[in-house]
PDB file of C-alpha atoms and ligand atoms in Angstrom:
ATOM      1  CA  UNK A1006      33.891  29.860  20.857  1.00 42.00           C
ATOM      2  CA  UNK A1007      31.090  29.682  23.261  1.00 50.00           C
ATOM      3  CA  UNK A1008      28.636  31.387  20.414  1.00 50.00           C
ATOM      4  CA  UNK A1009      29.591  29.162  17.899  1.00 52.00           C
ATOM      5  CA  UNK A1010      28.309  25.970  19.951  1.00 53.00           C
ATOM      6  CA  UNK A1011      25.550  27.966  21.152  1.00 50.00           C
ATOM      7  CA  UNK A1012      24.270  28.097  17.254  1.00 50.00           C
ATOM      8  CA  UNK A1013      25.258  24.567  16.380  1.00 50.00           C
ATOM      9  CA  UNK A1014      23.119  23.339  19.165  1.00 50.00           C
ATOM     10  CA  UNK A1015      20.208  25.703  17.816  1.00 48.00           C
ATOM     11  CA  UNK A1016      20.919  24.460  14.580  1.00 49.00           C
ATOM     12  CA  UNK A1017      20.736  20.801  15.487  1.00 49.00           C
ATOM     13  CA  UNK A1018      17.696  21.269  17.413  1.00 48.00           C
ATOM     14  CA  UNK A1019      15.592  22.990  14.482  1.00 48.00           C
ATOM     15  CA  UNK A1020      11.903  21.585  13.318  1.00 48.00           C
ATOM     16  CA  UNK A1021      13.083  18.370  11.354  1.00 54.00           C
ATOM     17  CA  UNK A1022      15.012  16.549  14.136  1.00 51.00           C
ATOM     18  CA  UNK A1023      11.985  17.467  16.327  1.00 51.00           C
ATOM     19  CA  UNK A1024       9.461  16.564  14.323  1.00 56.00           C
ATOM     20  CA  UNK A1025      10.902  13.111  13.806  1.00 65.00           C
ATOM     21  CA  UNK A1026      11.303  12.340  17.613  1.00 66.00           C
ATOM     22  CA  UNK A1027       7.355  13.281  18.168  1.00 76.00           C
ATOM     23  CA  UNK A1028       6.078  10.900  15.492  1.00 90.00           C
ATOM     24  CA  UNK A1029       5.736   7.201  16.194  1.00 94.00           C
ATOM     25  CA  UNK A1030       8.577   4.650  14.788  1.00 96.00           C
ATOM     26  CA  UNK A1031       5.427   3.602  12.660  1.00 96.00           C
ATOM     27  CA  UNK A1032       4.795   7.398  11.143  1.00 96.00           C
ATOM     28  CA  UNK A1033       8.509   7.713  10.246  1.00 96.00           C
ATOM     29  CA  UNK A1034       8.513   4.250   8.670  1.00 96.00           C
ATOM     30  CA  UNK A1035       5.722   5.247   6.250  1.00 97.00           C
ATOM     31  CA  UNK A1036       7.293   8.603   6.017  1.00 96.00           C
ATOM     32  CA  UNK A1037      10.298   7.445   4.932  1.00 97.00           C
ATOM     33  CA  UNK A1038       9.316   4.941   2.236  1.00 97.00           C
ATOM     34  CA  UNK A1039       7.113   7.472   0.491  1.00 97.00           C
ATOM     35  CA  UNK A1040       9.977   9.609   0.361  1.00 97.00           C
ATOM     36  CA  UNK A1041      11.933   7.148  -1.044  1.00 98.00           C
ATOM     37  CA  UNK A1042       8.940   6.263  -3.751  1.00 97.00           C
ATOM     38  CA  UNK A1043       8.563  10.223  -4.185  1.00 98.00           C
ATOM     39  CA  UNK A1044      12.220  10.367  -5.032  1.00 98.00           C
ATOM     40  CA  UNK A1045      12.050   7.484  -7.609  1.00 98.00           C
ATOM     41  CA  UNK A1046       8.637   9.065  -9.263  1.00 98.00           C
ATOM     42  CA  UNK A1047      10.066  12.870  -9.604  1.00 98.00           C
ATOM     43  CA  UNK A1048      12.976  10.992 -11.466  1.00 98.00           C
ATOM     44  CA  UNK A1049      10.757   8.800 -13.719  1.00 98.00           C
ATOM     45  CA  UNK A1050       8.990  12.395 -14.267  1.00 98.00           C
ATOM     46  CA  UNK A1051      11.461  14.085 -16.762  1.00 98.00           C
ATOM     47  CA  UNK A1052      11.860  10.488 -18.410  1.00 98.00           C
ATOM     48  CA  UNK A1053       8.021   9.852 -19.132  1.00 98.00           C
ATOM     49  CA  UNK A1054       8.024  13.952 -20.444  1.00 98.00           C
ATOM     50  CA  UNK A1055      10.732  12.946 -22.953  1.00 98.00           C
ATOM     51  CA  UNK A1056       9.557   9.712 -23.856  1.00 98.00           C
ATOM     52  CA  UNK A1057       6.182  11.229 -24.894  1.00 97.00           C
ATOM     53  CA  UNK A1058       7.727  14.504 -26.634  1.00 96.00           C
ATOM     54  CA  UNK A1059       6.173  16.531 -23.766  1.00 98.00           C
ATOM     55  CA  UNK A1060      10.041  17.596 -22.957  1.00 98.00           C
ATOM     56  CA  UNK A1061      12.820  18.122 -25.193  1.00 98.00           C
ATOM     57  CA  UNK A1062      15.473  15.419 -24.892  1.00 98.00           C
ATOM     58  CA  UNK A1063      18.274  16.324 -23.240  1.00 98.00           C
ATOM     59  CA  UNK A1064      20.885  13.859 -22.597  1.00 98.00           C
ATOM     60  CA  UNK A1065      22.404  15.037 -19.386  1.00 98.00           C
ATOM     61  CA  UNK A1066      19.178  15.209 -17.839  1.00 98.00           C
ATOM     62  CA  UNK A1067      18.003  11.981 -18.872  1.00 98.00           C
ATOM     63  CA  UNK A1068      21.085  10.532 -17.722  1.00 98.00           C
ATOM     64  CA  UNK A1069      21.010  12.245 -14.269  1.00 98.00           C
ATOM     65  CA  UNK A1070      17.324  11.029 -13.977  1.00 98.00           C
ATOM     66  CA  UNK A1071      17.872   7.537 -15.020  1.00 98.00           C
ATOM     67  CA  UNK A1072      21.112   7.142 -12.938  1.00 98.00           C
ATOM     68  CA  UNK A1073      18.997   8.466  -9.800  1.00 98.00           C
ATOM     69  CA  UNK A1074      16.849   5.652 -10.270  1.00 98.00           C
ATOM     70  CA  UNK A1075      19.293   3.236 -10.363  1.00 98.00           C
ATOM     71  CA  UNK A1076      21.117   4.429  -7.374  1.00 98.00           C
ATOM     72  CA  UNK A1077      17.773   4.398  -5.414  1.00 98.00           C
ATOM     73  CA  UNK A1078      17.321   0.655  -6.554  1.00 98.00           C
ATOM     74  CA  UNK A1079      20.493  -0.257  -4.376  1.00 98.00           C
ATOM     75  CA  UNK A1080      18.640   1.326  -1.427  1.00 97.00           C
ATOM     76  CA  UNK A1081      16.922  -1.496   0.618  1.00 95.00           C
ATOM     77  CA  UNK A1082      13.647   0.152   1.144  1.00 96.00           C
ATOM     78  CA  UNK A1083      12.088  -3.291   2.514  1.00 94.00           C
ATOM     79  CA  UNK A1084      13.311  -1.871   6.157  1.00 94.00           C
ATOM     80  CA  UNK A1085      10.698   0.917   5.832  1.00 97.00           C
ATOM     81  CA  UNK A1086       7.849  -1.939   5.839  1.00 98.00           C
ATOM     82  CA  UNK A1087       7.666  -2.332   9.551  1.00 97.00           C
ATOM     83  CA  UNK A1088       5.305  -4.530  11.121  1.00 97.00           C
ATOM     84  CA  UNK A1089       2.028  -2.925  11.856  1.00 97.00           C
ATOM     85  CA  UNK A1090       2.423  -0.092   9.156  1.00 98.00           C
ATOM     86  CA  UNK A1091      -0.151  -1.727   6.395  1.00 98.00           C
ATOM     87  CA  UNK A1092      -3.467   0.284   5.285  1.00 98.00           C
ATOM     88  CA  UNK A1093      -5.059  -2.105   7.491  1.00 98.00           C
ATOM     89  CA  UNK A1094      -3.197  -0.584  10.302  1.00 97.00           C
ATOM     90  CA  UNK A1095      -3.034   3.086  10.054  1.00 96.00           C
ATOM     91  CA  UNK A1096      -4.218   6.079   7.932  1.00 95.00           C
ATOM     92  CA  UNK A1097      -2.396   7.337   4.929  1.00 95.00           C
ATOM     93  CA  UNK A1098      -0.480   4.507   3.395  1.00 97.00           C
ATOM     94  CA  UNK A1099      -1.617   2.698   0.569  1.00 98.00           C
ATOM     95  CA  UNK A1100       0.672  -0.328   1.516  1.00 98.00           C
ATOM     96  CA  UNK A1101      -1.608  -3.689   1.310  1.00 98.00           C
ATOM     97  CA  UNK A1102      -1.596  -6.159   4.102  1.00 98.00           C
ATOM     98  CA  UNK A1103      -0.741  -8.592   1.425  1.00 98.00           C
ATOM     99  CA  UNK A1104       2.987  -7.225   1.578  1.00 98.00           C
ATOM    100  CA  UNK A1105       3.420  -8.764   5.133  1.00 98.00           C
ATOM    101  CA  UNK A1106       1.686 -11.936   4.600  1.00 98.00           C
ATOM    102  CA  UNK A1107       3.847 -12.430   1.466  1.00 98.00           C
ATOM    103  CA  UNK A1108       6.900 -10.967   2.205  1.00 97.00           C
ATOM    104  CA  UNK A1109       8.744 -12.980   0.042  1.00 97.00           C
ATOM    105  CA  UNK A1110       6.741 -12.062  -3.215  1.00 98.00           C
ATOM    106  CA  UNK A1111       6.877  -8.342  -2.469  1.00 98.00           C
ATOM    107  CA  UNK A1112      10.839  -8.812  -2.296  1.00 97.00           C
ATOM    108  CA  UNK A1113      10.703 -10.721  -5.479  1.00 97.00           C
ATOM    109  CA  UNK A1114       8.907  -7.573  -6.925  1.00 97.00           C
ATOM    110  CA  UNK A1115      11.295  -5.198  -5.525  1.00 97.00           C
ATOM    111  CA  UNK A1116      13.708  -7.298  -7.381  1.00 97.00           C
ATOM    112  CA  UNK A1117      12.306  -6.952 -10.429  1.00 98.00           C
ATOM    113  CA  UNK A1118      12.410  -3.254 -10.163  1.00 98.00           C
ATOM    114  CA  UNK A1119      16.655  -3.520  -9.146  1.00 98.00           C
ATOM    115  CA  UNK A1120      17.103  -5.749 -12.317  1.00 98.00           C
ATOM    116  CA  UNK A1121      15.143  -3.163 -14.307  1.00 98.00           C
ATOM    117  CA  UNK A1122      17.362  -0.291 -13.303  1.00 98.00           C
ATOM    118  CA  UNK A1123      20.544  -2.134 -14.180  1.00 98.00           C
ATOM    119  CA  UNK A1124      22.023   0.391 -16.569  1.00 98.00           C
ATOM    120  CA  UNK A1125      19.225   2.541 -17.165  1.00 98.00           C
ATOM    121  CA  UNK A1126      21.825   5.499 -16.480  1.00 98.00           C
ATOM    122  CA  UNK A1127      23.852   4.893 -19.741  1.00 98.00           C
ATOM    123  CA  UNK A1128      20.891   3.332 -21.800  1.00 98.00           C
ATOM    124  CA  UNK A1129      18.933   6.356 -22.070  1.00 98.00           C
ATOM    125  CA  UNK A1130      21.838   8.083 -23.639  1.00 98.00           C
ATOM    126  CA  UNK A1131      22.432   8.708 -27.138  1.00 98.00           C
ATOM    127  CA  UNK A1132      18.732   9.831 -28.352  1.00 98.00           C
ATOM    128  CA  UNK A1133      15.279  10.293 -27.582  1.00 98.00           C
ATOM    129  CA  UNK A1134      14.281   7.010 -28.701  1.00 98.00           C
ATOM    130  CA  UNK A1135      16.300   5.564 -26.352  1.00 98.00           C
ATOM    131  CA  UNK A1136      14.206   6.990 -23.380  1.00 98.00           C
ATOM    132  CA  UNK A1137      10.875   4.902 -23.749  1.00 98.00           C
ATOM    133  CA  UNK A1138      12.544   1.241 -24.074  1.00 98.00           C
ATOM    134  CA  UNK A1139      14.086   2.172 -20.371  1.00 98.00           C
ATOM    135  CA  UNK A1140      11.129   3.778 -18.977  1.00 98.00           C
ATOM    136  CA  UNK A1141       8.975   0.796 -20.161  1.00 98.00           C
ATOM    137  CA  UNK A1142      10.802  -1.775 -18.490  1.00 98.00           C
ATOM    138  CA  UNK A1143      11.181   0.480 -15.460  1.00 98.00           C
ATOM    139  CA  UNK A1144       7.354   1.418 -15.383  1.00 98.00           C
ATOM    140  CA  UNK A1145       6.453  -2.240 -15.896  1.00 98.00           C
ATOM    141  CA  UNK A1146       8.561  -3.254 -12.999  1.00 98.00           C
ATOM    142  CA  UNK A1147       6.656  -0.549 -10.824  1.00 97.00           C
ATOM    143  CA  UNK A1148       3.094  -1.869 -12.101  1.00 97.00           C
ATOM    144  CA  UNK A1149       4.028  -5.344 -11.726  1.00 96.00           C
ATOM    145  CA  UNK A1150       4.177  -4.573  -7.640  1.00 97.00           C
ATOM    146  CA  UNK A1151       1.702  -2.115  -7.362  1.00 96.00           C
ATOM    147  CA  UNK A1152      -1.061  -4.358  -8.915  1.00 95.00           C
ATOM    148  CA  UNK A1153      -0.737  -6.729  -6.093  1.00 96.00           C
ATOM    149  CA  UNK A1154       0.483  -4.810  -3.116  1.00 98.00           C
ATOM    150  CA  UNK A1155      -0.455  -1.102  -3.772  1.00 98.00           C
ATOM    151  CA  UNK A1156      -4.191   0.094  -2.945  1.00 97.00           C
ATOM    152  CA  UNK A1157      -5.774   1.452  -5.748  1.00 91.00           C
ATOM    153  CA  UNK A1158      -6.615   4.602  -4.856  1.00 84.00           C
ATOM    154  CA  UNK A1159      -3.156   5.457  -3.646  1.00 80.00           C
TER     155      UNK A1159
HETATM  156  C1  LIG B1412       6.162   6.048 -12.592  1.00 59.40           C
HETATM  157  C2  LIG B1412       5.404   6.308 -11.320  1.00 59.40           C
HETATM  158  C3  LIG B1412       4.761   4.903 -11.029  1.00 59.40           C
HETATM  159  C4  LIG B1412       5.006   4.122 -12.089  1.00 59.40           C
HETATM  160  C5  LIG B1412       3.955   3.467 -12.439  1.00 59.40           C
HETATM  161  C6  LIG B1412       4.019   2.467 -13.618  1.00 59.40           C
HETATM  162  O1  LIG B1412       6.231   7.216 -13.373  1.00 59.40           O
HETATM  163  O2  LIG B1412       5.412   7.134 -10.605  1.00 59.40           O
HETATM  164  O3  LIG B1412       4.242   4.957  -9.883  1.00 59.40           O
HETATM  165  O4  LIG B1412       5.687   4.534 -13.090  1.00 59.40           O
HETATM  166  O5  LIG B1412       2.854   4.467 -12.558  1.00 59.40           O
HETATM  167  O6  LIG B1412       2.611   1.658 -13.943  1.00 59.40           O
END
């Protein structure tokens, strides 16, 4: 029993938690939102490859990726756009200061993505030809926000 709790303490004090504790709230906010967008991008990847014919269409894989995007769209990522975390405030982020001076506009762009993601998991089923239109809708909403609120080179 004593060993078990020692092992538990050792496990819970391992690196990831320690690393989080060492970083500033601002650094964590940037890392959190970048992780979120990385997950989105990682699910867009196979959809784009299937739409272009670079990867064989696989209904289960397409549905999984698209429904992951749909699931992620329900996560309120706005909470990680903390004050003082724009590209003018710190290194390593492409989030333009315009986000904070126009939070309403930014939220509207995010909402375009939420809308584009509705039903995506189902919509990509049924054949390779169904992936392209979903991808375009999703990608269009990504681009619509990036154009205005993300630095070109990020
Ligand atoms: C993607 C991805 C983005 C968007 C964007 C659309 O697959 O990772 O950031 O689509 O490129 O223009």
